[in-house]
CSV table of C-alpha atoms and ligand atoms in Angstrom, one decimal:
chain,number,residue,atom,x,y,z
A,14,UNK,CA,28.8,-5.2,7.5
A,15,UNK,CA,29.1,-9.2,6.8
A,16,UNK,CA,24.9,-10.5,6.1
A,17,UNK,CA,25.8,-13.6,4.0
A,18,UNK,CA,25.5,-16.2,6.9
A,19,UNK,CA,21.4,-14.6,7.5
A,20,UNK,CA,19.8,-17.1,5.5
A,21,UNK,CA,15.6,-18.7,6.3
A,22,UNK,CA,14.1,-21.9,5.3
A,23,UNK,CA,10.3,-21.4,4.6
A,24,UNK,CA,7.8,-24.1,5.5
A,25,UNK,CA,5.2,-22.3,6.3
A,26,UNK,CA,2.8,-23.1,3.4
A,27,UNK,CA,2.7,-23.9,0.1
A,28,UNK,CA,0.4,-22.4,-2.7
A,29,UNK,CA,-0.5,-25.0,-5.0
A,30,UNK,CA,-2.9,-24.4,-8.4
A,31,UNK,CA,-5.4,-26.9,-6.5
A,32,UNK,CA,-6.2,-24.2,-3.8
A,33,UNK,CA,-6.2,-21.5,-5.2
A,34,UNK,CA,-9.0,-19.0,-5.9
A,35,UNK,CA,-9.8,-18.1,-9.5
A,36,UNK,CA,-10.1,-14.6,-9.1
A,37,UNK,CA,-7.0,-12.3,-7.4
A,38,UNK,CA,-9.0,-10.1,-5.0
A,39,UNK,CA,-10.5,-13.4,-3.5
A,40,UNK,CA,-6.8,-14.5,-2.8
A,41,UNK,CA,-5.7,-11.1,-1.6
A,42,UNK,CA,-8.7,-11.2,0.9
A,43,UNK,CA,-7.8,-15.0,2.2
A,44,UNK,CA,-3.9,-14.4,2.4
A,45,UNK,CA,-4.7,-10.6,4.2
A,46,UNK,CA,-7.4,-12.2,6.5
A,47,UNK,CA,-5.1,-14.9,7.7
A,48,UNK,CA,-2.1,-12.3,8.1
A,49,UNK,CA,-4.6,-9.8,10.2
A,50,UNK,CA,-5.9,-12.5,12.4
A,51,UNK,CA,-1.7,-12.3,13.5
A,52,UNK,CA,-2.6,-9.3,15.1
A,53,UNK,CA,0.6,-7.6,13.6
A,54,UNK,CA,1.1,-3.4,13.5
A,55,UNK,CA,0.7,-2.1,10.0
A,56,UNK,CA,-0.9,-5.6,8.9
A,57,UNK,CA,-2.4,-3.1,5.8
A,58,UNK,CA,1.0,-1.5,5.1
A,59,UNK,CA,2.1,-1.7,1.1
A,60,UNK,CA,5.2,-0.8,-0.4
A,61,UNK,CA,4.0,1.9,-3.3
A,62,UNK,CA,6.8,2.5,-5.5
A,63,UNK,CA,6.2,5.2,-8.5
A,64,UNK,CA,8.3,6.8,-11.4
A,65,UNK,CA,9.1,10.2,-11.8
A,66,UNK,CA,9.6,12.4,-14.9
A,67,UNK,CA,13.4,11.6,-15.5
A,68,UNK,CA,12.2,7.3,-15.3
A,69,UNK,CA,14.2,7.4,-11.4
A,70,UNK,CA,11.9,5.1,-8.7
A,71,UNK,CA,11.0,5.4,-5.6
A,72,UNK,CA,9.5,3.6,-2.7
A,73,UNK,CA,7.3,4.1,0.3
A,74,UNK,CA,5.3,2.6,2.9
A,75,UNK,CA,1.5,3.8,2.8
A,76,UNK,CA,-1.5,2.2,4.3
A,77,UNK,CA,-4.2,0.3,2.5
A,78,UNK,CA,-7.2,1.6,3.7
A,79,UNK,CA,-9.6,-0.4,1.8
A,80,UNK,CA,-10.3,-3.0,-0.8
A,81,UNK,CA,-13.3,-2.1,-2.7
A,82,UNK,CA,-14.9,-2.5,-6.1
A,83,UNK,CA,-12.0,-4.0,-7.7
A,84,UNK,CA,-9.9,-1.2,-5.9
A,85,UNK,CA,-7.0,-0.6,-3.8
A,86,UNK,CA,-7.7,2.6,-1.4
A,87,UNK,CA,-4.8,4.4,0.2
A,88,UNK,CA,-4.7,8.2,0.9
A,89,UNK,CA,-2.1,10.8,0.9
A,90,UNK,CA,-1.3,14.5,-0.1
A,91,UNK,CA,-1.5,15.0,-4.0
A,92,UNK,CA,1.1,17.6,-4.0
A,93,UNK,CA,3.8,15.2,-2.1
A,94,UNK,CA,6.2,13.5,-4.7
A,95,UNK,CA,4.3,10.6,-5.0
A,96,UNK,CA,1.1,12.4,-5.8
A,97,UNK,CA,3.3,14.2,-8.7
A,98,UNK,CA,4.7,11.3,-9.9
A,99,UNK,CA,1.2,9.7,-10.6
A,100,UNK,CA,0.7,12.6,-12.2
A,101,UNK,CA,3.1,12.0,-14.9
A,102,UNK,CA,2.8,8.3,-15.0
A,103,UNK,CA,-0.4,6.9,-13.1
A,104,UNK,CA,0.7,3.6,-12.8
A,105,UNK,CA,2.0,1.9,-9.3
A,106,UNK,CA,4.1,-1.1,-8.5
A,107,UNK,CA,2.5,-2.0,-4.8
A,108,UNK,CA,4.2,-4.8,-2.5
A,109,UNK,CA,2.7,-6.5,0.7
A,110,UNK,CA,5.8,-8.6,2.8
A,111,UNK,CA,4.1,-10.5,5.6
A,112,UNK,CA,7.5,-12.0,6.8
A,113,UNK,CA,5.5,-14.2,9.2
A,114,UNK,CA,3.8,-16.3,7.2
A,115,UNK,CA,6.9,-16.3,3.9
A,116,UNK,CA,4.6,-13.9,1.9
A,117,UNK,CA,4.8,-11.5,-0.9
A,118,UNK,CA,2.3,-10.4,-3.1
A,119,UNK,CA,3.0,-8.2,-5.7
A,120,UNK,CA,0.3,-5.6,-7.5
A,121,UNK,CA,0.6,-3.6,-10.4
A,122,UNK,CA,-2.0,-1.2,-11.6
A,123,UNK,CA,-3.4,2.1,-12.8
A,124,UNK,CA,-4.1,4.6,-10.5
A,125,UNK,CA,-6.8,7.5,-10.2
A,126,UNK,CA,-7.4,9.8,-7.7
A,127,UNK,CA,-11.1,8.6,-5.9
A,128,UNK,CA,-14.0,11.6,-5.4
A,129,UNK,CA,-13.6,14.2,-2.8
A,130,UNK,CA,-16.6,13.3,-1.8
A,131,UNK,CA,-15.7,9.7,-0.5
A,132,UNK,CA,-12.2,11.2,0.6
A,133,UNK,CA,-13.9,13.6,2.8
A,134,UNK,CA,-16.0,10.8,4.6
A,135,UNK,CA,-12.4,9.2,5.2
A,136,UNK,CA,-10.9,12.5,6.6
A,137,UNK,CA,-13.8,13.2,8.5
A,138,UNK,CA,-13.3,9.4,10.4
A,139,UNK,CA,-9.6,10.4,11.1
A,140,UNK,CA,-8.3,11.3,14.6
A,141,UNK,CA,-8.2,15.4,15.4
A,142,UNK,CA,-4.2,15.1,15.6
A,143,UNK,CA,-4.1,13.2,12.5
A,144,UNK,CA,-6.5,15.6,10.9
A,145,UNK,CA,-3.9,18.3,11.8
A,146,UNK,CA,-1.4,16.6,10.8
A,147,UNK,CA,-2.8,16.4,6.9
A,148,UNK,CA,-3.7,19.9,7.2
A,149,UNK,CA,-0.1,21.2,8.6
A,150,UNK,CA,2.2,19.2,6.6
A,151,UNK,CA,3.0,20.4,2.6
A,152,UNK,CA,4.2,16.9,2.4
A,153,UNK,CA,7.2,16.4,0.8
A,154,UNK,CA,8.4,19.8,0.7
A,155,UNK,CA,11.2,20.8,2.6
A,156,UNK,CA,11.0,23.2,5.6
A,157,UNK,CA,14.0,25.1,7.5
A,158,UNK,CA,13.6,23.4,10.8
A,159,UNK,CA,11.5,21.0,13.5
A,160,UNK,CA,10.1,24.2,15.1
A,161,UNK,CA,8.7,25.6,11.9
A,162,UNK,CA,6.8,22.9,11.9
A,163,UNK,CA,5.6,22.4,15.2
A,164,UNK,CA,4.7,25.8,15.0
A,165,UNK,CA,2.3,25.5,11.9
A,166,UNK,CA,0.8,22.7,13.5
A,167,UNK,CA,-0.1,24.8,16.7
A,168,UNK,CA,-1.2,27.3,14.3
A,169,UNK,CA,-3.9,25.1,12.9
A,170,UNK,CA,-4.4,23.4,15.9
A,171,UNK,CA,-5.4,27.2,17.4
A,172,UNK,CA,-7.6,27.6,14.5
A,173,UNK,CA,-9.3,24.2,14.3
A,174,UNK,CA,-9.6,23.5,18.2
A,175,UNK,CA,-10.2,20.0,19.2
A,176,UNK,CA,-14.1,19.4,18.5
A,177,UNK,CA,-14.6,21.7,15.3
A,178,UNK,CA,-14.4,20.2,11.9
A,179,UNK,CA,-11.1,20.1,10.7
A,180,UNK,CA,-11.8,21.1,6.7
A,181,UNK,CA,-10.1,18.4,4.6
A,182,UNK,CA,-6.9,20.1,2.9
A,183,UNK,CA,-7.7,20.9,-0.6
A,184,UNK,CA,-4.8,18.7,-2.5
A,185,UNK,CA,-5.0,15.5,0.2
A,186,UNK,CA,-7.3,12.9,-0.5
A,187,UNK,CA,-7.5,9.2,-1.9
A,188,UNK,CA,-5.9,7.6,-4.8
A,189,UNK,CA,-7.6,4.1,-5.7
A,190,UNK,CA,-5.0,1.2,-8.1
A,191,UNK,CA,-7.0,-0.6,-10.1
A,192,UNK,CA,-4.9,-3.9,-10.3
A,193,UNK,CA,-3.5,-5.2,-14.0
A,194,UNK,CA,-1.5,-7.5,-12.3
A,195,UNK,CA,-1.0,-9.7,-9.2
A,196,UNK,CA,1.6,-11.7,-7.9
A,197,UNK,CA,1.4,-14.7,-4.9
A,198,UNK,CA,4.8,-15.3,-3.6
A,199,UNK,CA,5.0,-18.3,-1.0
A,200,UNK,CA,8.3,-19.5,0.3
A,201,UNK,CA,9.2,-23.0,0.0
A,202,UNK,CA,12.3,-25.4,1.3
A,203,UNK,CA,14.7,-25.7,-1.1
A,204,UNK,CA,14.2,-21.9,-2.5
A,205,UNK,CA,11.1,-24.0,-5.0
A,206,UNK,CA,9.1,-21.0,-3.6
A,207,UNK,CA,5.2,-21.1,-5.5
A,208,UNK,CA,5.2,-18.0,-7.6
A,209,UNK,CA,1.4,-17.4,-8.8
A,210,UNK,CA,0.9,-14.4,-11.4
A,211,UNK,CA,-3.1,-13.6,-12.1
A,212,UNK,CA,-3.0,-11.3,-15.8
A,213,UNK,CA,-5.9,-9.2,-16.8
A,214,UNK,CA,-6.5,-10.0,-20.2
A,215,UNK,CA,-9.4,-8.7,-22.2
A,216,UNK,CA,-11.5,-8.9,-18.7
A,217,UNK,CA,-11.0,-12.2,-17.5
A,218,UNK,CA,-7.7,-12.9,-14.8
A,219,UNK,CA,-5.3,-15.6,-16.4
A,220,UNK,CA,-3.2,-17.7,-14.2
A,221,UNK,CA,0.7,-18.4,-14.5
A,222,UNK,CA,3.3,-20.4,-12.3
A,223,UNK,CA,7.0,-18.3,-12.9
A,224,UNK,CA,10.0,-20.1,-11.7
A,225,UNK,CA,11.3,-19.2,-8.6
B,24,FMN,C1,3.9,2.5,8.6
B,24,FMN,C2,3.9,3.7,7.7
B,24,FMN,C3,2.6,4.1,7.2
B,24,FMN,C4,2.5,5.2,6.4
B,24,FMN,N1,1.3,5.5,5.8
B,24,FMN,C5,1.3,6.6,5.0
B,24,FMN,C6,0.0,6.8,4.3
B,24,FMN,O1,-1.0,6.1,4.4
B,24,FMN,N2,0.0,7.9,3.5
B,24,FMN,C7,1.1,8.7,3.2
B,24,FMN,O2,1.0,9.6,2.5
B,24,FMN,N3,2.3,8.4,3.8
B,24,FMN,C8,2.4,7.4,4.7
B,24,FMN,N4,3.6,7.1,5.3
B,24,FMN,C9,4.7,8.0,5.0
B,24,FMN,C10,5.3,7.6,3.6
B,24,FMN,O3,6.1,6.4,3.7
B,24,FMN,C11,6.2,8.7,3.0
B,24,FMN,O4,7.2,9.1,3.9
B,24,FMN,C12,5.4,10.0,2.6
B,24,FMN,O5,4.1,9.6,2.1
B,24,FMN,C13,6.1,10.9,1.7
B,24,FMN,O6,6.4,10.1,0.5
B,24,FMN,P1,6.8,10.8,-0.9
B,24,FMN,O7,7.7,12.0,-0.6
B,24,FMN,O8,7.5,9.8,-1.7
B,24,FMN,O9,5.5,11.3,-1.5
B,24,FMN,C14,3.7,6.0,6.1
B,24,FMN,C15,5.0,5.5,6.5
B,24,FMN,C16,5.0,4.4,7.3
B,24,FMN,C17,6.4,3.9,7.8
């Protein structure tokens, strides 16, 4: 497989110190406003990627859910790898790509798991199937075949019918990333892409330019 003759310009934009916002989350909220407005499926989709016991990556797509109170919401079962990776090392590397507009932003922060109280008043907002879904699925483990599963989903589907409450599965629920770090990555001609890193230092956000 030959890829070295793919190669984009980016003109889109540039990200200059003069128009910037002082604070991170204000950026976040004007870059992720401008890439909704695109109308593009999974706009909220992140790149989480977590560290297991043995210091080995990995990398997977979730869905921000919210951005709250300093806080990046997404939600998934505690017992999948992730969730046990957090575990060990509660810290996440988080990416956004909006390819559309030459964007990356890069987060990095510590992670705690939000109240089961607020994660039930997500679940309970969820569609029956995906409701189900959370319920059925020991995600991450692995299971003999496609029917196995198909069948414990009818089995809960049986139990909870279509109209009753679905009971939130004991080890699924929210984890929020409180950001250390952010990064604003905007493509430029040349490959003089604007690189703009916002620090946490004793409470206040700093403000770098890195090379490109
Ligand atoms: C577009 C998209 C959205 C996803 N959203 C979520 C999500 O919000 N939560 C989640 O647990 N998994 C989500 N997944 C599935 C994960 O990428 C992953 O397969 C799953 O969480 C298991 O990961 P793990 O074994 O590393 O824990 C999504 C996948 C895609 C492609």
């Amino acid at each position: 497989m030959d890829l070295h003759n793919i190669r984009e310009s980016y003109k889109f934009d540039s990200l200059l110190e003069s128009n910037l916002e002082s604070n991170p989350f204000d950026q976040f909220q004007h870059w992720y406003q401008s890439y909704a407005e695109l109308r593009i499926k999974d706009s909220n989709a992140m790149a989480i990627a977590t560290v297991d016991s043995q210091g080995n990556p990995s990398n997977r797509i979730v869905l921000l859910k919210a951005v709250e109170d300093g806080e990046f919401i997404f939600f998934t079962n505690y017992g999948s790898a992730k969730g046990q990776d957090l575990l060990i090392n509660p810290i996440v590397s988080a990416l956004f790509f909006w390819r559309e507009q030459e964007r990356q932003v890069r987060i990095q922060g510590k992670v705690v798991r939000i109240s089961k109280e607020k994660s039930e008043a997500y679940f309970a907002t969820r569609p029956y199937l995906s409701q189900i879904g959370a319920a059925a699925s020991e995600q991450s483990q692995p299971i003999d075949d496609r029917s196995t599963l198909e069948t414990k989903f009818a089995k809960f589907q049986h139990e909870y019918p279509e109209g009753s409450t679905v009971p939130m599965p004991e080890n699924w629920g929210g984890f929020a990333i409180q950001p250390l770090s952010f990064e604003f990555w905007q493509g430029r001609e040349g490959r003089l892409h604007d690189r703009i890193v916002y620090m946490l230092e004793r409470s206040e956000w700093t403000i770098s330019r890195l090379e490109p």
